[in-house]
mmCIF file with all atom_site columns, C-alpha atoms in Angstrom:
data_model
loop_
_atom_site.group_PDB
_atom_site.id
_atom_site.type_symbol
_atom_site.label_atom_id
_atom_site.label_alt_id
_atom_site.label_comp_id
_atom_site.label_asym_id
_atom_site.label_entity_id
_atom_site.label_seq_id
_atom_site.pdbx_PDB_ins_code
_atom_site.Cartn_x
_atom_site.Cartn_y
_atom_site.Cartn_z
_atom_site.occupancy
_atom_site.B_iso_or_equiv
_atom_site.pdbx_formal_charge
_atom_site.auth_seq_id
_atom_site.auth_comp_id
_atom_site.auth_asym_id
_atom_site.auth_atom_id
_atom_site.pdbx_PDB_model_num
ATOM 1   C CA . MET A 1 1   ? -0.069  0.216  -0.094  1.00 0.00 ? 18  MET A CA 1
ATOM 2   C CA . PRO A 1 2   ? 1.576   3.408  -1.271  1.00 0.00 ? 19  PRO A CA 1
ATOM 3   C CA . GLN A 1 3   ? 2.760   5.214  1.722   1.00 0.00 ? 20  GLN A CA 1
ATOM 4   C CA . ALA A 1 4   ? 0.552   9.046  1.971   1.00 0.00 ? 21  ALA A CA 1
ATOM 5   C CA . PRO A 1 5   ? 2.258   12.336 0.557   1.00 0.00 ? 22  PRO A CA 1
ATOM 6   C CA . SER A 1 6   ? 3.893   14.349 3.814   1.00 0.00 ? 23  SER A CA 1
ATOM 7   C CA . PRO A 1 7   ? 1.212   17.697 4.320   1.00 0.00 ? 24  PRO A CA 1
ATOM 8   C CA . THR A 1 8   ? 4.751   19.351 3.055   1.00 0.00 ? 25  THR A CA 1
ATOM 9   C CA . ARG A 1 9   ? 4.715   17.232 -0.637  1.00 0.00 ? 26  ARG A CA 1
ATOM 10  C CA . LYS A 1 10  ? 0.969   18.095 -0.941  1.00 0.00 ? 27  LYS A CA 1
ATOM 11  C CA . ARG A 1 11  ? 0.770   21.029 -0.648  1.00 0.00 ? 28  ARG A CA 1
ATOM 12  C CA . ILE A 1 12  ? 3.885   21.543 -3.576  1.00 0.00 ? 29  ILE A CA 1
ATOM 13  C CA . VAL A 1 13  ? 2.047   19.678 -5.330  1.00 0.00 ? 30  VAL A CA 1
ATOM 14  C CA . ASP A 1 14  ? -1.817  21.301 -4.594  1.00 0.00 ? 31  ASP A CA 1
ATOM 15  C CA . ALA A 1 15  ? 0.027   24.611 -5.013  1.00 0.00 ? 32  ALA A CA 1
ATOM 16  C CA . ALA A 1 16  ? 2.205   23.553 -8.468  1.00 0.00 ? 33  ALA A CA 1
ATOM 17  C CA . THR A 1 17  ? -1.875  21.900 -9.470  1.00 0.00 ? 34  THR A CA 1
ATOM 18  C CA . LYS A 1 18  ? -3.229  24.985 -9.970  1.00 0.00 ? 35  LYS A CA 1
ATOM 19  C CA . LEU A 1 19  ? -0.581  27.262 -11.158 1.00 0.00 ? 36  LEU A CA 1
ATOM 20  C CA . PHE A 1 20  ? -0.112  23.953 -13.995 1.00 0.00 ? 37  PHE A CA 1
ATOM 21  C CA . TYR A 1 21  ? -3.206  24.199 -14.953 1.00 0.00 ? 38  TYR A CA 1
ATOM 22  C CA . SER A 1 22  ? -4.625  27.850 -14.730 1.00 0.00 ? 39  SER A CA 1
ATOM 23  C CA . GLU A 1 23  ? -1.026  29.167 -16.442 1.00 0.00 ? 40  GLU A CA 1
ATOM 24  C CA . GLY A 1 24  ? 0.816   26.474 -18.612 1.00 0.00 ? 41  GLY A CA 1
ATOM 25  C CA . ILE A 1 25  ? 3.507   24.703 -16.805 1.00 0.00 ? 42  ILE A CA 1
ATOM 26  C CA . GLY A 1 26  ? 6.036   26.549 -19.299 1.00 0.00 ? 43  GLY A CA 1
ATOM 27  C CA . ARG A 1 27  ? 4.679   29.972 -18.099 1.00 0.00 ? 44  ARG A CA 1
ATOM 28  C CA . VAL A 1 28  ? 4.934   28.697 -13.964 1.00 0.00 ? 45  VAL A CA 1
ATOM 29  C CA . SER A 1 29  ? 8.544   29.025 -12.522 1.00 0.00 ? 46  SER A CA 1
ATOM 30  C CA . VAL A 1 30  ? 9.491   27.325 -9.228  1.00 0.00 ? 47  VAL A CA 1
ATOM 31  C CA . ASP A 1 31  ? 9.868   30.401 -7.381  1.00 0.00 ? 48  ASP A CA 1
ATOM 32  C CA . ALA A 1 32  ? 6.052   30.829 -7.692  1.00 0.00 ? 49  ALA A CA 1
ATOM 33  C CA . ILE A 1 33  ? 5.214   26.904 -6.838  1.00 0.00 ? 50  ILE A CA 1
ATOM 34  C CA . ALA A 1 34  ? 7.167   27.957 -3.143  1.00 0.00 ? 51  ALA A CA 1
ATOM 35  C CA . GLU A 1 35  ? 4.971   30.564 -3.500  1.00 0.00 ? 52  GLU A CA 1
ATOM 36  C CA . LYS A 1 36  ? 1.896   29.955 -3.664  1.00 0.00 ? 53  LYS A CA 1
ATOM 37  C CA . ALA A 1 37  ? 3.113   27.031 -1.285  1.00 0.00 ? 54  ALA A CA 1
ATOM 38  C CA . GLY A 1 38  ? 4.233   28.954 1.069   1.00 0.00 ? 55  GLY A CA 1
ATOM 39  C CA . LEU A 1 39  ? 7.850   27.084 1.492   1.00 0.00 ? 56  LEU A CA 1
ATOM 40  C CA . THR A 1 40  ? 11.406  27.631 0.306   1.00 0.00 ? 57  THR A CA 1
ATOM 41  C CA . LYS A 1 41  ? 12.594  26.651 -3.083  1.00 0.00 ? 58  LYS A CA 1
ATOM 42  C CA . ARG A 1 42  ? 14.239  24.698 -0.823  1.00 0.00 ? 59  ARG A CA 1
ATOM 43  C CA . THR A 1 43  ? 11.760  23.696 1.158   1.00 0.00 ? 60  THR A CA 1
ATOM 44  C CA . LEU A 1 44  ? 10.558  22.869 -3.314  1.00 0.00 ? 61  LEU A CA 1
ATOM 45  C CA . TYR A 1 45  ? 13.763  20.938 -3.832  1.00 0.00 ? 62  TYR A CA 1
ATOM 46  C CA . TYR A 1 46  ? 14.092  18.821 -0.551  1.00 0.00 ? 63  TYR A CA 1
ATOM 47  C CA . HIS A 1 47  ? 10.312  17.198 -2.553  1.00 0.00 ? 64  HIS A CA 1
ATOM 48  C CA . PHE A 1 48  ? 11.493  17.411 -6.021  1.00 0.00 ? 65  PHE A CA 1
ATOM 49  C CA . LYS A 1 49  ? 14.749  17.363 -6.949  1.00 0.00 ? 66  LYS A CA 1
ATOM 50  C CA . SER A 1 50  ? 13.527  19.145 -10.324 1.00 0.00 ? 67  SER A CA 1
ATOM 51  C CA . LYS A 1 51  ? 10.892  20.936 -11.570 1.00 0.00 ? 68  LYS A CA 1
ATOM 52  C CA . ASP A 1 52  ? 10.050  18.218 -14.056 1.00 0.00 ? 69  ASP A CA 1
ATOM 53  C CA . ASP A 1 53  ? 9.186   15.262 -10.750 1.00 0.00 ? 70  ASP A CA 1
ATOM 54  C CA . LEU A 1 54  ? 6.909   17.913 -9.196  1.00 0.00 ? 71  LEU A CA 1
ATOM 55  C CA . ILE A 1 55  ? 4.867   18.549 -13.659 1.00 0.00 ? 72  ILE A CA 1
ATOM 56  C CA . ALA A 1 56  ? 4.520   14.845 -13.438 1.00 0.00 ? 73  ALA A CA 1
ATOM 57  C CA . ALA A 1 57  ? 3.775   14.289 -9.604  1.00 0.00 ? 74  ALA A CA 1
ATOM 58  C CA . TYR A 1 58  ? 0.834   16.810 -10.455 1.00 0.00 ? 75  TYR A CA 1
ATOM 59  C CA . LEU A 1 59  ? -0.373  14.975 -13.619 1.00 0.00 ? 76  LEU A CA 1
ATOM 60  C CA . ASP A 1 60  ? -0.232  11.974 -11.153 1.00 0.00 ? 77  ASP A CA 1
ATOM 61  C CA . GLY A 1 61  ? -2.653  13.363 -8.915  1.00 0.00 ? 78  GLY A CA 1
ATOM 62  C CA . ARG A 1 62  ? -5.109  14.350 -10.956 1.00 0.00 ? 79  ARG A CA 1
ATOM 63  C CA . ASP A 1 63  ? -5.251  10.333 -12.308 1.00 0.00 ? 80  ASP A CA 1
ATOM 64  C CA . GLN A 1 64  ? -7.504  8.934  -10.066 1.00 0.00 ? 81  GLN A CA 1
ATOM 65  C CA . PRO A 1 65  ? -9.942  11.611 -9.085  1.00 0.00 ? 82  PRO A CA 1
ATOM 66  C CA . ASN A 1 66  ? -10.793 11.818 -12.961 1.00 0.00 ? 83  ASN A CA 1
ATOM 67  C CA . LEU A 1 67  ? -10.811 8.817  -13.400 1.00 0.00 ? 84  LEU A CA 1
ATOM 68  C CA . LYS A 1 68  ? -13.305 8.438  -11.096 1.00 0.00 ? 85  LYS A CA 1
ATOM 69  C CA . GLN A 1 69  ? -15.189 11.385 -11.411 1.00 0.00 ? 86  GLN A CA 1
ATOM 70  C CA . ILE A 1 70  ? -15.683 9.699  -14.862 1.00 0.00 ? 87  ILE A CA 1
ATOM 71  C CA . ALA A 1 71  ? -16.432 6.329  -13.485 1.00 0.00 ? 88  ALA A CA 1
ATOM 72  C CA . GLY A 1 72  ? -19.127 8.311  -11.269 1.00 0.00 ? 89  GLY A CA 1
ATOM 73  C CA . TRP A 1 73  ? -21.130 10.184 -14.296 1.00 0.00 ? 90  TRP A CA 1
ATOM 74  C CA . PHE A 1 74  ? -21.188 6.503  -16.004 1.00 0.00 ? 91  PHE A CA 1
ATOM 75  C CA . ASP A 1 75  ? -22.529 4.272  -13.207 1.00 0.00 ? 92  ASP A CA 1
ATOM 76  C CA . ALA A 1 76  ? -24.584 7.391  -12.962 1.00 0.00 ? 93  ALA A CA 1
ATOM 77  C CA . ALA A 1 77  ? -25.832 7.853  -16.234 1.00 0.00 ? 94  ALA A CA 1
ATOM 78  C CA . GLU A 1 78  ? -29.757 5.204  -17.169 1.00 0.00 ? 95  GLU A CA 1
ATOM 79  C CA . GLY A 1 79  ? -29.926 3.593  -20.109 1.00 0.00 ? 96  GLY A CA 1
ATOM 80  C CA . GLY A 1 80  ? -28.028 1.372  -22.025 1.00 0.00 ? 97  GLY A CA 1
ATOM 81  C CA . PRO A 1 81  ? -23.983 1.699  -22.609 1.00 0.00 ? 98  PRO A CA 1
ATOM 82  C CA . ASP A 1 82  ? -24.666 4.448  -25.732 1.00 0.00 ? 99  ASP A CA 1
ATOM 83  C CA . ARG A 1 83  ? -26.256 6.632  -23.126 1.00 0.00 ? 100 ARG A CA 1
ATOM 84  C CA . LYS A 1 84  ? -23.800 5.849  -20.316 1.00 0.00 ? 101 LYS A CA 1
ATOM 85  C CA . VAL A 1 85  ? -20.383 6.965  -22.764 1.00 0.00 ? 102 VAL A CA 1
ATOM 86  C CA . GLU A 1 86  ? -22.663 9.727  -23.781 1.00 0.00 ? 103 GLU A CA 1
ATOM 87  C CA . ALA A 1 87  ? -23.685 10.984 -20.135 1.00 0.00 ? 104 ALA A CA 1
ATOM 88  C CA . ILE A 1 88  ? -19.411 11.279 -19.856 1.00 0.00 ? 105 ILE A CA 1
ATOM 89  C CA . PHE A 1 89  ? -19.686 13.297 -22.360 1.00 0.00 ? 106 PHE A CA 1
ATOM 90  C CA . THR A 1 90  ? -22.625 15.695 -21.057 1.00 0.00 ? 107 THR A CA 1
ATOM 91  C CA . ASN A 1 91  ? -20.723 15.863 -17.876 1.00 0.00 ? 108 ASN A CA 1
ATOM 92  C CA . LEU A 1 92  ? -17.934 17.064 -19.395 1.00 0.00 ? 109 LEU A CA 1
ATOM 93  C CA . ALA A 1 93  ? -19.180 19.493 -21.682 1.00 0.00 ? 110 ALA A CA 1
ATOM 94  C CA . ARG A 1 94  ? -21.127 20.942 -17.764 1.00 0.00 ? 111 ARG A CA 1
ATOM 95  C CA . VAL A 1 95  ? -17.426 21.033 -16.844 1.00 0.00 ? 112 VAL A CA 1
ATOM 96  C CA . ALA A 1 96  ? -15.846 23.718 -19.980 1.00 0.00 ? 113 ALA A CA 1
ATOM 97  C CA . ARG A 1 97  ? -18.619 25.897 -19.644 1.00 0.00 ? 114 ARG A CA 1
ATOM 98  C CA . HIS A 1 98  ? -17.240 26.400 -15.875 1.00 0.00 ? 115 HIS A CA 1
ATOM 99  C CA . PRO A 1 99  ? -14.583 29.329 -16.763 1.00 0.00 ? 116 PRO A CA 1
ATOM 100 C CA . LYS A 1 100 ? -12.246 27.998 -14.784 1.00 0.00 ? 117 LYS A CA 1
ATOM 101 C CA . TRP A 1 101 ? -12.210 25.704 -17.073 1.00 0.00 ? 118 TRP A CA 1
ATOM 102 C CA . LYS A 1 102 ? -9.167  25.364 -18.877 1.00 0.00 ? 119 LYS A CA 1
ATOM 103 C CA . GLY A 1 103 ? -9.376  21.857 -20.574 1.00 0.00 ? 120 GLY A CA 1
ATOM 104 C CA . CYS A 1 104 ? -7.325  18.633 -20.147 1.00 0.00 ? 121 CYS A CA 1
ATOM 105 C CA . GLY A 1 105 ? -4.156  18.583 -18.451 1.00 0.00 ? 122 GLY A CA 1
ATOM 106 C CA . PHE A 1 106 ? -3.068  15.877 -19.266 1.00 0.00 ? 123 PHE A CA 1
ATOM 107 C CA . LEU A 1 107 ? -3.766  17.406 -23.017 1.00 0.00 ? 124 LEU A CA 1
ATOM 108 C CA . ARG A 1 108 ? -2.471  20.190 -22.579 1.00 0.00 ? 125 ARG A CA 1
ATOM 109 C CA . THR A 1 109 ? 1.023   19.056 -20.759 1.00 0.00 ? 126 THR A CA 1
ATOM 110 C CA . ALA A 1 110 ? 1.488   17.305 -23.970 1.00 0.00 ? 127 ALA A CA 1
ATOM 111 C CA . ALA A 1 111 ? 1.669   19.711 -26.046 1.00 0.00 ? 128 ALA A CA 1
ATOM 112 C CA . GLU A 1 112 ? 3.869   21.282 -23.962 1.00 0.00 ? 129 GLU A CA 1
ATOM 113 C CA . LEU A 1 113 ? 6.169   18.945 -23.806 1.00 0.00 ? 130 LEU A CA 1
ATOM 114 C CA . ALA A 1 114 ? 6.120   17.572 -27.716 1.00 0.00 ? 131 ALA A CA 1
ATOM 115 C CA . ALA A 1 115 ? 9.872   17.947 -28.010 1.00 0.00 ? 132 ALA A CA 1
ATOM 116 C CA . THR A 1 116 ? 10.404  15.711 -24.673 1.00 0.00 ? 133 THR A CA 1
ATOM 117 C CA . PRO A 1 117 ? 8.779   12.463 -25.630 1.00 0.00 ? 134 PRO A CA 1
ATOM 118 C CA . GLY A 1 118 ? 10.241  10.970 -22.369 1.00 0.00 ? 135 GLY A CA 1
ATOM 119 C CA . HIS A 1 119 ? 9.340   13.799 -20.009 1.00 0.00 ? 136 HIS A CA 1
ATOM 120 C CA . PRO A 1 120 ? 8.050   11.721 -17.083 1.00 0.00 ? 137 PRO A CA 1
ATOM 121 C CA . ALA A 1 121 ? 4.530   14.125 -17.261 1.00 0.00 ? 138 ALA A CA 1
ATOM 122 C CA . ILE A 1 122 ? 4.308   11.901 -20.763 1.00 0.00 ? 139 ILE A CA 1
ATOM 123 C CA . LYS A 1 123 ? 4.612   8.242  -19.016 1.00 0.00 ? 140 LYS A CA 1
ATOM 124 C CA . VAL A 1 124 ? 2.171   9.509  -16.222 1.00 0.00 ? 141 VAL A CA 1
ATOM 125 C CA . GLY A 1 125 ? -0.841  11.075 -19.324 1.00 0.00 ? 142 GLY A CA 1
ATOM 126 C CA . SER A 1 126 ? 0.276   7.795  -21.926 1.00 0.00 ? 143 SER A CA 1
ATOM 127 C CA . ARG A 1 127 ? -0.336  5.855  -18.221 1.00 0.00 ? 144 ARG A CA 1
ATOM 128 C CA . HIS A 1 128 ? -3.524  8.064  -17.372 1.00 0.00 ? 145 HIS A CA 1
ATOM 129 C CA . LYS A 1 129 ? -4.762  7.807  -21.310 1.00 0.00 ? 146 LYS A CA 1
ATOM 130 C CA . ALA A 1 130 ? -4.274  4.361  -21.299 1.00 0.00 ? 147 ALA A CA 1
ATOM 131 C CA . ASN A 1 131 ? -6.042  2.980  -18.441 1.00 0.00 ? 148 ASN A CA 1
ATOM 132 C CA . PHE A 1 132 ? -9.408  5.008  -19.094 1.00 0.00 ? 149 PHE A CA 1
ATOM 133 C CA . GLU A 1 133 ? -9.452  3.691  -22.374 1.00 0.00 ? 150 GLU A CA 1
ATOM 134 C CA . LYS A 1 134 ? -8.971  -0.275 -20.843 1.00 0.00 ? 151 LYS A CA 1
ATOM 135 C CA . TRP A 1 135 ? -11.327 0.703  -17.737 1.00 0.00 ? 152 TRP A CA 1
ATOM 136 C CA . LEU A 1 136 ? -13.760 1.611  -20.757 1.00 0.00 ? 153 LEU A CA 1
ATOM 137 C CA . ALA A 1 137 ? -13.087 -1.766 -22.406 1.00 0.00 ? 154 ALA A CA 1
ATOM 138 C CA . SER A 1 138 ? -13.838 -3.515 -19.659 1.00 0.00 ? 155 SER A CA 1
ATOM 139 C CA . GLU A 1 139 ? -16.852 -1.979 -19.056 1.00 0.00 ? 156 GLU A CA 1
ATOM 140 C CA . LEU A 1 140 ? -18.151 -1.778 -22.166 1.00 0.00 ? 157 LEU A CA 1
ATOM 141 C CA . SER A 1 141 ? -17.847 -5.584 -22.546 1.00 0.00 ? 158 SER A CA 1
ATOM 142 C CA . GLY A 1 142 ? -19.313 -5.745 -19.182 1.00 0.00 ? 159 GLY A CA 1
ATOM 143 C CA . ARG A 1 143 ? -21.954 -4.623 -21.127 1.00 0.00 ? 160 ARG A CA 1
ATOM 144 C CA . GLY A 1 144 ? -22.255 -6.493 -24.439 1.00 0.00 ? 161 GLY A CA 1
ATOM 145 C CA . THR A 1 145 ? -20.614 -4.900 -27.057 1.00 0.00 ? 162 THR A CA 1
ATOM 146 C CA . LEU A 1 146 ? -18.922 -5.338 -29.997 1.00 0.00 ? 163 LEU A CA 1
ATOM 147 C CA . GLU A 1 147 ? -14.964 -5.437 -30.151 1.00 0.00 ? 164 GLU A CA 1
ATOM 148 C CA . PRO A 1 148 ? -14.794 -3.053 -26.505 1.00 0.00 ? 165 PRO A CA 1
ATOM 149 C CA . GLN A 1 149 ? -11.039 -2.267 -27.322 1.00 0.00 ? 166 GLN A CA 1
ATOM 150 C CA . THR A 1 150 ? -11.795 -1.229 -30.517 1.00 0.00 ? 167 THR A CA 1
ATOM 151 C CA . LEU A 1 151 ? -15.016 0.559  -29.631 1.00 0.00 ? 168 LEU A CA 1
ATOM 152 C CA . ALA A 1 152 ? -13.434 1.986  -26.459 1.00 0.00 ? 169 ALA A CA 1
ATOM 153 C CA . ARG A 1 153 ? -9.843  3.766  -29.010 1.00 0.00 ? 170 ARG A CA 1
ATOM 154 C CA . GLU A 1 154 ? -12.634 5.311  -30.800 1.00 0.00 ? 171 GLU A CA 1
ATOM 155 C CA . ILE A 1 155 ? -14.247 6.573  -28.216 1.00 0.00 ? 172 ILE A CA 1
ATOM 156 C CA . VAL A 1 156 ? -11.104 8.178  -26.807 1.00 0.00 ? 173 VAL A CA 1
ATOM 157 C CA . LEU A 1 157 ? -10.229 9.613  -29.907 1.00 0.00 ? 174 LEU A CA 1
ATOM 158 C CA . LEU A 1 158 ? -13.326 11.526 -30.205 1.00 0.00 ? 175 LEU A CA 1
ATOM 159 C CA . MET A 1 159 ? -13.261 12.733 -26.545 1.00 0.00 ? 176 MET A CA 1
ATOM 160 C CA . ASP A 1 160 ? -9.211  13.916 -26.504 1.00 0.00 ? 177 ASP A CA 1
ATOM 161 C CA . GLY A 1 161 ? -9.682  15.367 -30.393 1.00 0.00 ? 178 GLY A CA 1
ATOM 162 C CA . ALA A 1 162 ? -13.151 17.478 -28.876 1.00 0.00 ? 179 ALA A CA 1
ATOM 163 C CA . PHE A 1 163 ? -10.792 18.633 -25.904 1.00 0.00 ? 180 PHE A CA 1
ATOM 164 C CA . SER A 1 164 ? -8.360  19.919 -28.669 1.00 0.00 ? 181 SER A CA 1
ATOM 165 C CA . ILE A 1 165 ? -10.694 21.164 -30.512 1.00 0.00 ? 182 ILE A CA 1
ATOM 166 C CA . MET A 1 166 ? -11.979 23.050 -27.970 1.00 0.00 ? 183 MET A CA 1
ATOM 167 C CA . LEU A 1 167 ? -8.762  24.398 -26.474 1.00 0.00 ? 184 LEU A CA 1
ATOM 168 C CA . ILE A 1 168 ? -9.076  26.915 -30.216 1.00 0.00 ? 185 ILE A CA 1
ATOM 169 C CA . HIS A 1 169 ? -13.369 27.124 -30.381 1.00 0.00 ? 186 HIS A CA 1
ATOM 170 C CA . ARG A 1 170 ? -13.964 27.580 -26.761 1.00 0.00 ? 187 ARG A CA 1
ATOM 171 C CA . ASN A 1 171 ? -17.432 26.362 -27.713 1.00 0.00 ? 188 ASN A CA 1
ATOM 172 C CA . PRO A 1 172 ? -18.586 23.218 -25.146 1.00 0.00 ? 189 PRO A CA 1
ATOM 173 C CA . ASP A 1 173 ? -21.137 22.409 -27.773 1.00 0.00 ? 190 ASP A CA 1
ATOM 174 C CA . TYR A 1 174 ? -17.926 20.099 -29.701 1.00 0.00 ? 191 TYR A CA 1
ATOM 175 C CA . ILE A 1 175 ? -18.077 17.898 -26.432 1.00 0.00 ? 192 ILE A CA 1
ATOM 176 C CA . GLU A 1 176 ? -21.572 17.229 -26.545 1.00 0.00 ? 193 GLU A CA 1
ATOM 177 C CA . ALA A 1 177 ? -21.383 17.301 -30.336 1.00 0.00 ? 194 ALA A CA 1
ATOM 178 C CA . ALA A 1 178 ? -18.927 14.078 -30.298 1.00 0.00 ? 195 ALA A CA 1
ATOM 179 C CA . GLY A 1 179 ? -21.098 11.937 -27.019 1.00 0.00 ? 196 GLY A CA 1
ATOM 180 C CA . HIS A 1 180 ? -23.359 12.050 -29.894 1.00 0.00 ? 197 HIS A CA 1
ATOM 181 C CA . ALA A 1 181 ? -21.105 10.004 -31.688 1.00 0.00 ? 198 ALA A CA 1
ATOM 182 C CA . ALA A 1 182 ? -19.829 7.960  -28.968 1.00 0.00 ? 199 ALA A CA 1
ATOM 183 C CA . SER A 1 183 ? -23.684 7.027  -28.460 1.00 0.00 ? 200 SER A CA 1
ATOM 184 C CA . THR A 1 184 ? -23.524 6.330  -32.365 1.00 0.00 ? 201 THR A CA 1
ATOM 185 C CA . LEU A 1 185 ? -21.172 3.813  -32.745 1.00 0.00 ? 202 LEU A CA 1
ATOM 186 C CA . VAL A 1 186 ? -21.189 2.109  -28.985 1.00 0.00 ? 203 VAL A CA 1
ATOM 187 C CA . ARG A 1 187 ? -24.744 1.477  -30.603 1.00 0.00 ? 204 ARG A CA 1
ATOM 188 C CA . ALA A 1 188 ? -23.842 0.652  -33.997 1.00 0.00 ? 205 ALA A CA 1
ATOM 189 C CA . ARG A 1 189 ? -21.703 -2.186 -31.746 1.00 0.00 ? 206 ARG A CA 1
ATOM 190 C CA . SER A 1 190 ? -23.922 -3.955 -29.576 1.00 0.00 ? 207 SER A CA 1
ATOM 191 C CA . GLN A 1 191 ? -25.053 -6.753 -29.378 1.00 0.00 ? 208 GLN A CA 1
ATOM 192 C CA . ASN A 1 192 ? -28.710 -6.304 -29.559 1.00 0.00 ? 209 ASN A CA 1
ATOM 193 C CA . SER A 1 193 ? -28.499 -4.565 -32.791 1.00 0.00 ? 210 SER A CA 1
ATOM 194 C CA . VAL A 1 194 ? -26.895 -7.189 -34.645 1.00 0.00 ? 211 VAL A CA 1
#
């Protein structure tokens, strides 16, 4: 069982999370994170050997809460798997309408680090996206869909495409449109429709 982070480490990650998400990782200095956490830069470096490790910790801290939230939306939705998948997108669109929403932190970070594919945060982001895809494939498989792994991958493409276009247009209607497309894909692969 993993050990809980120290209160100081948690304070640093919480400060970094707020700053990285709102401003982007490249625009936020270690000095700004230390100041927001109310600590010295030396204390920050005692807990994290580099800014790169702190960026990875920021994303790692978002992994399970994001997956849990999405699973909650899926489980709470009534109807078949098509309705449950569409509910994920409907809820993402609702969240995206909040003025503080800045998009998917995993994709934004990956875009900023595109020139450094071996960066520890890229590995965390890749693991997060793979975990979501695996979870979704399992849920779809348990609900009688055909080719659940392929279907989950197609839904991930729709979701991440919608997140990307949202960064350009700032219009949550794109996420809802992706949800309709995802629902259509699920219905087409339902064993009941064959």
